[in-house]
Coordinates of C-alpha atoms in Angstrom, one line a residue:
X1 CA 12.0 20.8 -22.9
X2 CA 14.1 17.9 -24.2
X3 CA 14.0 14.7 -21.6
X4 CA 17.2 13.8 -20.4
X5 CA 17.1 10.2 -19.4
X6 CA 19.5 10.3 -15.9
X7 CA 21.5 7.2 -15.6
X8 CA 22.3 6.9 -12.8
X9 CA 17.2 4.3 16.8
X10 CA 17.3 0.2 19.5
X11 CA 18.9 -2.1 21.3
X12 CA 21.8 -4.1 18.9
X13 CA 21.4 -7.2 17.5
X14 CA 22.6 -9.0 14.2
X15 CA 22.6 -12.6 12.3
X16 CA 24.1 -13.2 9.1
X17 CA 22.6 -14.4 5.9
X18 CA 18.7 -14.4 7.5
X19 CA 17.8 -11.2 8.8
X20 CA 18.0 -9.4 12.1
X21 CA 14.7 -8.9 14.3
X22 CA 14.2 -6.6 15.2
X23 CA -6.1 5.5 4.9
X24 CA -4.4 8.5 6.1
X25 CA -6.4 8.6 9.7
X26 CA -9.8 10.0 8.7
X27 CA -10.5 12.2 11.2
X28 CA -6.9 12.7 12.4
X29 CA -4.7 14.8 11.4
X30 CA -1.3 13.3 10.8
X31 CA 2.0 15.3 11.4
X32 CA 5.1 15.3 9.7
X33 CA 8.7 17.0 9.9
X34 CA 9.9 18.1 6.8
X35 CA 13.4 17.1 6.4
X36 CA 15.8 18.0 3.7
X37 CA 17.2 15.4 2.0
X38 CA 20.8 17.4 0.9
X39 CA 22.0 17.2 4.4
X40 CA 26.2 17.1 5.3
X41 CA 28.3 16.3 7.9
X42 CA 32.0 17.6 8.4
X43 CA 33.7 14.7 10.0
X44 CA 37.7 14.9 11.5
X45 CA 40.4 12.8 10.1
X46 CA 40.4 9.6 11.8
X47 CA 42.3 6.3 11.5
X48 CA 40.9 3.8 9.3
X49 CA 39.2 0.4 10.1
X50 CA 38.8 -2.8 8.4
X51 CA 40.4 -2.6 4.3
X52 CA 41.5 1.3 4.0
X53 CA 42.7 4.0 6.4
X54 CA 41.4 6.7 3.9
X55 CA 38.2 8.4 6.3
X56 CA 35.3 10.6 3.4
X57 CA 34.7 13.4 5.7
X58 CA 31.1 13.7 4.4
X59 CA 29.0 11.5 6.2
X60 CA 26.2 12.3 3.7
X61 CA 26.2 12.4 0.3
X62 CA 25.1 15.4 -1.8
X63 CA 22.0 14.5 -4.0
X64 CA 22.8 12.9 -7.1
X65 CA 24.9 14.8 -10.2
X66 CA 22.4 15.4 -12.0
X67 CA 20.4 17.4 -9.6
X68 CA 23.5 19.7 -8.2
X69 CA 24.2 20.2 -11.9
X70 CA 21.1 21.8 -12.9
X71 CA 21.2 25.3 -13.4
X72 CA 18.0 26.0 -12.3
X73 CA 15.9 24.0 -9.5
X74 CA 12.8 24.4 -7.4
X75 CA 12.3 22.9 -4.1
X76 CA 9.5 20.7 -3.7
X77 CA 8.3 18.3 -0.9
X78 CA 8.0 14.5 -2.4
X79 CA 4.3 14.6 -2.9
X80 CA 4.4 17.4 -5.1
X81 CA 7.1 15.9 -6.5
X82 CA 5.1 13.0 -7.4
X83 CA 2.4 15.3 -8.7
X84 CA 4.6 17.1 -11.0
X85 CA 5.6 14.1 -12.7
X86 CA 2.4 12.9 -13.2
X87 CA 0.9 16.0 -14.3
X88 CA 3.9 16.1 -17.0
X89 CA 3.2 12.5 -17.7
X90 CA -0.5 13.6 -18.1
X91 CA 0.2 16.7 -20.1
X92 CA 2.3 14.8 -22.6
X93 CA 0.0 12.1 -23.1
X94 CA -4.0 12.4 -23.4
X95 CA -3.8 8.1 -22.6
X96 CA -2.6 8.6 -18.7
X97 CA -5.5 8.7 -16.9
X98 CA -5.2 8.4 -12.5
X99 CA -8.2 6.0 -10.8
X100 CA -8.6 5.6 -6.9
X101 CA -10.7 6.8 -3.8
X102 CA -10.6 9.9 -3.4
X103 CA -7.9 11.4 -6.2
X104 CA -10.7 13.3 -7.6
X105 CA -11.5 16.4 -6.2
X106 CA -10.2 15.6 -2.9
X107 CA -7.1 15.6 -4.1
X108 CA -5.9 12.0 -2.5
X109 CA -5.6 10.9 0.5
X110 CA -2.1 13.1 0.4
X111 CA -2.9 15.1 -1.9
X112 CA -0.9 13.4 -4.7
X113 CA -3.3 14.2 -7.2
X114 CA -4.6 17.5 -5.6
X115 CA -5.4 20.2 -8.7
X116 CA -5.7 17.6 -11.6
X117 CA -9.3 17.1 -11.4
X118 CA -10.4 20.3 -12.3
X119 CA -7.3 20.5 -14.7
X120 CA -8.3 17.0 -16.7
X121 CA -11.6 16.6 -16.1
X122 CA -13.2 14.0 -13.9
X123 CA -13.1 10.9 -16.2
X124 CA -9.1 11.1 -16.6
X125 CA -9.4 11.5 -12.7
X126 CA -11.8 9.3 -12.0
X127 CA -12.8 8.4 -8.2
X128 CA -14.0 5.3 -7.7
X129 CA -16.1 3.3 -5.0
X130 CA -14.2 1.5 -2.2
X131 CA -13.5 -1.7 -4.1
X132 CA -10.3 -1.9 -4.7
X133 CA -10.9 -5.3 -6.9
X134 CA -12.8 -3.3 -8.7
X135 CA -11.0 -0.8 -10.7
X136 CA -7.8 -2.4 -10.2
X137 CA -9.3 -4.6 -13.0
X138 CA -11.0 -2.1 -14.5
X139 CA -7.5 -0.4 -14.7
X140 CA -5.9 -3.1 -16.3
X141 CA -8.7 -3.6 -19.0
X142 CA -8.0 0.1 -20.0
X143 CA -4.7 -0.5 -20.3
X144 CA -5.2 -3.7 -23.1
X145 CA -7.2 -1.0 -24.8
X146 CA -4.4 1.9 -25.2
X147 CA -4.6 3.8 -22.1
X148 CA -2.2 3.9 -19.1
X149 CA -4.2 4.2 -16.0
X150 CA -2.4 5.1 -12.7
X151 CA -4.0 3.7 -9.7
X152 CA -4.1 5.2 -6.6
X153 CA -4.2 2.9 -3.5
X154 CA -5.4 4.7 -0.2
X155 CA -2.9 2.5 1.8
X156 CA -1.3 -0.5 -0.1
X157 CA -2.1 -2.7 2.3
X158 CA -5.5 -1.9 0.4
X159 CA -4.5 -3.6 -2.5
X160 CA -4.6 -6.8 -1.1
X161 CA -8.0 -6.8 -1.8
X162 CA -7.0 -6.7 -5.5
X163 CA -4.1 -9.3 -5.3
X164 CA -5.9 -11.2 -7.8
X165 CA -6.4 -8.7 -10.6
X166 CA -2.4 -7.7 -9.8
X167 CA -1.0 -11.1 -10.0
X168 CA -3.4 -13.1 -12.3
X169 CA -4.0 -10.3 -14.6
X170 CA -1.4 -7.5 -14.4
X171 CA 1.4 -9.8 -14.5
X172 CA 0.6 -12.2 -16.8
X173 CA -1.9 -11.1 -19.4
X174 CA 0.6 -10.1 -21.7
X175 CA 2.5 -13.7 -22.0
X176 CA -0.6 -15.3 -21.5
X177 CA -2.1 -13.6 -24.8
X178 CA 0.8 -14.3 -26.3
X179 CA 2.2 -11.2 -26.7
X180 CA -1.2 -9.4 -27.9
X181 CA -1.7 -7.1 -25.1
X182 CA 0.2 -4.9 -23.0
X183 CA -0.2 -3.5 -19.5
X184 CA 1.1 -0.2 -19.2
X185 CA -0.1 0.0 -15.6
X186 CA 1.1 2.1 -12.7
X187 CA 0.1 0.9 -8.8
X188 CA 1.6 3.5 -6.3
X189 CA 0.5 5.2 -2.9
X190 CA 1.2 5.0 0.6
X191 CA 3.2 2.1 2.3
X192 CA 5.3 1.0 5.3
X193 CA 4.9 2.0 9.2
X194 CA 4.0 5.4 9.6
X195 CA 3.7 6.6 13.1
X196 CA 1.3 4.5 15.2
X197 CA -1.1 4.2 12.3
X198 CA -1.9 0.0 13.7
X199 CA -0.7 -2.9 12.1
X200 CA -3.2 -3.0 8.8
X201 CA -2.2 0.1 7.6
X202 CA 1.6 -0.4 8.6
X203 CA 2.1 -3.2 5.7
X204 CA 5.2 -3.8 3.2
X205 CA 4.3 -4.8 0.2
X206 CA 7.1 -5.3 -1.9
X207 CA 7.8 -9.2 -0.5
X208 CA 4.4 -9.7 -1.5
X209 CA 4.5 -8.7 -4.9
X210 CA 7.6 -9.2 -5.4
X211 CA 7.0 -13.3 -7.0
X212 CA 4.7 -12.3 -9.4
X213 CA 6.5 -12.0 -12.7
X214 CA 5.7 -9.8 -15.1
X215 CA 5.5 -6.7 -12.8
X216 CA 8.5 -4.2 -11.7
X217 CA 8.7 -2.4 -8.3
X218 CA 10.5 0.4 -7.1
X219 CA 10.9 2.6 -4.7
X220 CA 10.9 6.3 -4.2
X221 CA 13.1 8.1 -1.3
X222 CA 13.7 11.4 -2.4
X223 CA 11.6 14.2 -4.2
X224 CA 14.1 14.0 -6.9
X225 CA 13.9 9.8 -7.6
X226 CA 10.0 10.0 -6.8
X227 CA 9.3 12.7 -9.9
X228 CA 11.8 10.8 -12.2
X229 CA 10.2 7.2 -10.9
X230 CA 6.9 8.4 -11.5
X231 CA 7.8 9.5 -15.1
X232 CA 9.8 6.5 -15.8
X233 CA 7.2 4.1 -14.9
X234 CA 4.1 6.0 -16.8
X235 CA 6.0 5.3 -20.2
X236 CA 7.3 1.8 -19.4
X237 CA 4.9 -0.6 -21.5
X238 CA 5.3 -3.0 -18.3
X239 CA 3.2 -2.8 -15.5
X240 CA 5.0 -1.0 -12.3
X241 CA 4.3 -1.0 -9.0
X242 CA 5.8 2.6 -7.0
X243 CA 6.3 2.2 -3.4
X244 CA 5.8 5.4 -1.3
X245 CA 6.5 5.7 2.3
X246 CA 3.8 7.2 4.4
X247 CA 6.4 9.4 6.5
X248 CA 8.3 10.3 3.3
X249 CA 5.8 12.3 1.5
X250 CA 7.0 15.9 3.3
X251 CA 10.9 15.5 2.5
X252 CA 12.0 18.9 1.1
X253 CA 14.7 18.7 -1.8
X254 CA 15.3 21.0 -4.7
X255 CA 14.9 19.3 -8.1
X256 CA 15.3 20.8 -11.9
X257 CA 13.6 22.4 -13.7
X258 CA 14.2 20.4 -16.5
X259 CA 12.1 17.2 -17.7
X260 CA 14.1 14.5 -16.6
X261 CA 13.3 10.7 -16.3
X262 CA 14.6 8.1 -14.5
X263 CA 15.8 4.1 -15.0
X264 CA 13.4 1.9 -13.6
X265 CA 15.8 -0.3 -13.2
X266 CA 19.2 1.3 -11.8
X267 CA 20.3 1.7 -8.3
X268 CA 21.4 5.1 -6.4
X269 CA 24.8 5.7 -5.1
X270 CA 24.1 7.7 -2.2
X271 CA 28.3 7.7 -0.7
X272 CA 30.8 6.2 -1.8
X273 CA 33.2 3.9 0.4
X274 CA 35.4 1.7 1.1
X275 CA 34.8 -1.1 4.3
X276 CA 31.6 -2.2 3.8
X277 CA 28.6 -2.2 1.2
X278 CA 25.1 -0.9 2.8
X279 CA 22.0 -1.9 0.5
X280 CA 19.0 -0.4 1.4
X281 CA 16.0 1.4 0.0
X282 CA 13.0 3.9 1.2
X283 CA 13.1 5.0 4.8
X284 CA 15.9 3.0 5.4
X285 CA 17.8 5.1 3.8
X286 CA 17.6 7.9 6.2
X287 CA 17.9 5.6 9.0
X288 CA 21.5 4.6 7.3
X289 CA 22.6 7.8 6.6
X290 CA 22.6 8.3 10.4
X291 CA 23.8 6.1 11.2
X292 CA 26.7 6.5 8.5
X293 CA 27.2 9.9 10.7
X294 CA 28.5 7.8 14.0
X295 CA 30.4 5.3 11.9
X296 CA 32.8 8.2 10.4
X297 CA 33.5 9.0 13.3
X298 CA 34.5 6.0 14.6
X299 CA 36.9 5.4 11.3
X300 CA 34.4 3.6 9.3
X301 CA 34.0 4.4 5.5
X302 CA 30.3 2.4 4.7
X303 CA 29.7 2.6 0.5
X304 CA 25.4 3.7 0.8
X305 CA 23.0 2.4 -2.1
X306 CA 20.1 2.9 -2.4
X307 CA 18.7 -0.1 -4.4
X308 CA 15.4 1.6 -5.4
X309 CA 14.9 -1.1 -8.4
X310 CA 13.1 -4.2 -5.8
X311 CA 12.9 -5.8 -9.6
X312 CA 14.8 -6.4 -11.2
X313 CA 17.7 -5.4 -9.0
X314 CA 20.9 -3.5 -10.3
X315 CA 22.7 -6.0 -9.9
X316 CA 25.9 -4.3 -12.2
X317 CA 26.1 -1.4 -9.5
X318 CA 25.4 -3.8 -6.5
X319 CA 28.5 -6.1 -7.8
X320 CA 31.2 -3.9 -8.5
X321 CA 30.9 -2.5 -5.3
X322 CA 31.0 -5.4 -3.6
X323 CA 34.1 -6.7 -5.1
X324 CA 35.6 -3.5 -3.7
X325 CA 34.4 -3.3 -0.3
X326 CA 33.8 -7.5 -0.3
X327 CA 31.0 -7.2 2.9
X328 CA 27.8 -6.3 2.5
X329 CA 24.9 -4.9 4.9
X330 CA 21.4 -5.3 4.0
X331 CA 19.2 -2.7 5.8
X332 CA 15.2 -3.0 5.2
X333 CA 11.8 -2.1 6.9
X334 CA 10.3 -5.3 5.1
X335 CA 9.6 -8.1 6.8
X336 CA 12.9 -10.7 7.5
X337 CA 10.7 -13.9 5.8
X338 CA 10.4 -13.6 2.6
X339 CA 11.1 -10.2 2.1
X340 CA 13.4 -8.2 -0.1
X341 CA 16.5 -8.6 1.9
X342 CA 16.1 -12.6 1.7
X343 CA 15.9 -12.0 -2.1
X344 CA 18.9 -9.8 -2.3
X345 CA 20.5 -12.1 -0.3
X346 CA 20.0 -15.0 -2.8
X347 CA 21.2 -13.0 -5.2
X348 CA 24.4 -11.8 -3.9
X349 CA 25.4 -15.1 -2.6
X350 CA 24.6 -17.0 -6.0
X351 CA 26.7 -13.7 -8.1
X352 CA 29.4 -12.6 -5.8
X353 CA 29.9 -15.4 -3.0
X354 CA 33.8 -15.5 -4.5
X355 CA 34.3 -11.7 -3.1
X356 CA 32.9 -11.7 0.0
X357 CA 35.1 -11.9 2.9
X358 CA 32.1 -12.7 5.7
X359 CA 28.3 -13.7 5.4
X360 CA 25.9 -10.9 4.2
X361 CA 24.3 -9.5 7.1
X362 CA 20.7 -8.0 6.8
X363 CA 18.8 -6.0 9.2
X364 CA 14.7 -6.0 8.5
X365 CA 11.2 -5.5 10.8
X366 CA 10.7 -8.1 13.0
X367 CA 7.6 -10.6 12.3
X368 CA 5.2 -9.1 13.9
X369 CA 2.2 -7.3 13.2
X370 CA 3.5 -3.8 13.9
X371 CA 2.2 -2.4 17.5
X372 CA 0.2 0.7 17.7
X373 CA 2.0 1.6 20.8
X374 CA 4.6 4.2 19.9
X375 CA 7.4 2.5 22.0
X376 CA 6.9 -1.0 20.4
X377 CA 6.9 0.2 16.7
X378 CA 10.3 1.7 17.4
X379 CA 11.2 -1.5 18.1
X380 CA 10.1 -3.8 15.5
X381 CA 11.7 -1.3 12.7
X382 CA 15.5 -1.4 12.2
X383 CA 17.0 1.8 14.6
X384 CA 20.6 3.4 13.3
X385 CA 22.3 1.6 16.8
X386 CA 21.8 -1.5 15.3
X387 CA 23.2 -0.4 11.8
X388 CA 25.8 0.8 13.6
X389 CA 27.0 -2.3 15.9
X390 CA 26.5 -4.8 12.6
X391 CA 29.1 -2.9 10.7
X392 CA 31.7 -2.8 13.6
X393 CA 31.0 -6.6 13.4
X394 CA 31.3 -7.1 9.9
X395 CA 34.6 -5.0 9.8
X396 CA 36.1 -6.3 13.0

């Protein structure tokens, strides 16, 4: 089939420019509600806040056009979503080859890679030892030879153990041999807080990786971006790193049939406005979309994009739609030092200061290490209230 490359809950609180505060168990079985990603909501006409009286009566936007324009779909949950693409990617190319605990004949620790061991053979799916230094770098040596391992981390907060081999090696190997070897490398698995999974296996990544150059991150959301991602960054000669949220993985959506690949490096309009720009990625984006439900019906139209490129950022999509809305709401689950927000903050501030009409606002985790207590995570994580009460201040 010919590839067609898509372009595409808590208490309130808010500060501007800074942020606001606010291994699968073994042995335990970890539940999850599948949620479908395609949901609507039928809103009454209401008078308009802040730049526009015009009120979208869909709170949430229908999945992107390529997907509702596909004759034919299937529906998938995200992890098979992510397996489909990498056993096209696999199919397609005898030089993609998967590495981790687990991914063998387990399957993964969610079952990302379930069914390719017996397909491929169990040195393109090759489990490895705990030692997550280890065959990160042995990863990265296949790829200077001509392959394109994936790697499978267990949790990402894993890969910490293998921050050297990411950031001394992954990312700069290529300028540092002046060109004569490339790094075709894909990191992905399981990232932010789950539910009470304890602090070191509740990390986010992304700010950590996010100064070493040479590397791209994204991040998945729906089953649709987290086949296309997965394709995207398999053929990308750079190295990628795909973010995965842990309570993600069993979101129901129906994607095509079709081969279709993604743009590592374009954002997602998820619904178009007109008050206010809201930037977020991942989970967040669900939490947003509720929370985009109470403000049309309190007369707010909120633009929703999902930035999914961490970096580079889209900065094209990001821009115009600032100079049409001119405020901007930055909702993450990273942490609010150093984290992606901060970033995104820089960069709007330094591009499009001249069209803002009030300081950006972002919302992220407070800096703690997150609770195990059920109560307490739900507190250091960014709840839909608190979307909801920084827009009204932003627009008042």
């Amino acid at each position: 089939m010919a590839a067609t490359i898509q372009s595409l809950g808590a208490p309130s609180s808010f500060s501007t420019a800074n942020s606001i505060e606010s291994k699968k168990f073994h042995g335990k079985k970890v539940g999850f509600v599948v949620v479908r990603s395609d949901l609507r909501l039928k809103c009454g006409s209401m008078p308009g806040r802040c730049r526009t009286g015009n009120l979208v009566t869909q709170a949430v936007a229908s999945p992107a056009a390529p997907t509702a324009s596909s004759k034919t779909g299937h529906e998938v949950l995200l992890f098979e979503a992510l397996r489909e693409g990498l056993d096209e990617e696999m199919e397609r190319d005898a030089n993609v080859c998967v590495m981790g605990e687990d991914v063998g004949h387990y399957g993964g620790s969610y079952k990302v890679t379930k069914g390719l061991a017996p397909k491929y053979g169990d040195l393109r799916v090759l489990d490895t030892p705990i030692a997550e230094n280890s065959f990160t770098g042995m990863a990265i040596g296949a790829a200077m030879t001509g392959l394109r391992p994936v790697i499978e981390g267990m949790n990402m907060g894993f890969l910490l153990l293998a921050f050297n081999q990411i950031s001394n090696n992954c990312g700069m190997l290529h300028y540092t041999s002046g060109g004569q070897f490339k790094i075709p490398v894909v990191i992905r698995g399981p990232g932010g807080v789950g539910r009470q999974l304890g602090a070191e296996h509740s990390q986010r990544l992304e700010s950590y990786f996010q100064s070493i150059p040479g590397i791209q991150m994204v991040a998945c959301s729906t089953p649709y971006n987290a086949k296309g991602l997965m394709k995207a960054a398999i053929r990308s000669e750079n190295p990628v790193i795909l973010f995965e949220h842990v309570l993600l993985y069993n979101l129901k959506e129906t994607i095509p049939d079709e081969e279709y690949v993604l743009s590592l490096e374009e954002a997602e309009m998820v619904r178009p406005g007109e008050h206010i720009t809201i930037l977020t990625y991942s989970r967040m984006r669900y939490h947003v979309m509720q929370a985009a439900k109470t403000l049309v019906n309190k007369g707010y139209d909120p633009e929703v994009i999902d930035i999914r490129s961490l970096k580079p950022f889209d900065l094209h999509m990001i821009g115009n739609s600032i100079k049409k809305t001119h405020r901007v709401l930055i909702v993450e689950e990273c942490m609010r030092t150093g984290g992606i927000g901060a970033s995104l903050t820089a960069a709007i501030n330094e591009n499009f200061h001249d069209y803002l009409d009030a300081p950006v606002v972002c919302l992220s985790s407070q800096d703690v290490p997150t609770p195990y207590a059920g109560t307490l995570e739900e507190w250091t994580v960014v709840q839909p209230a608190q979307i909801v009460t920084a827009v009204e201040h932003l627009c008042r």
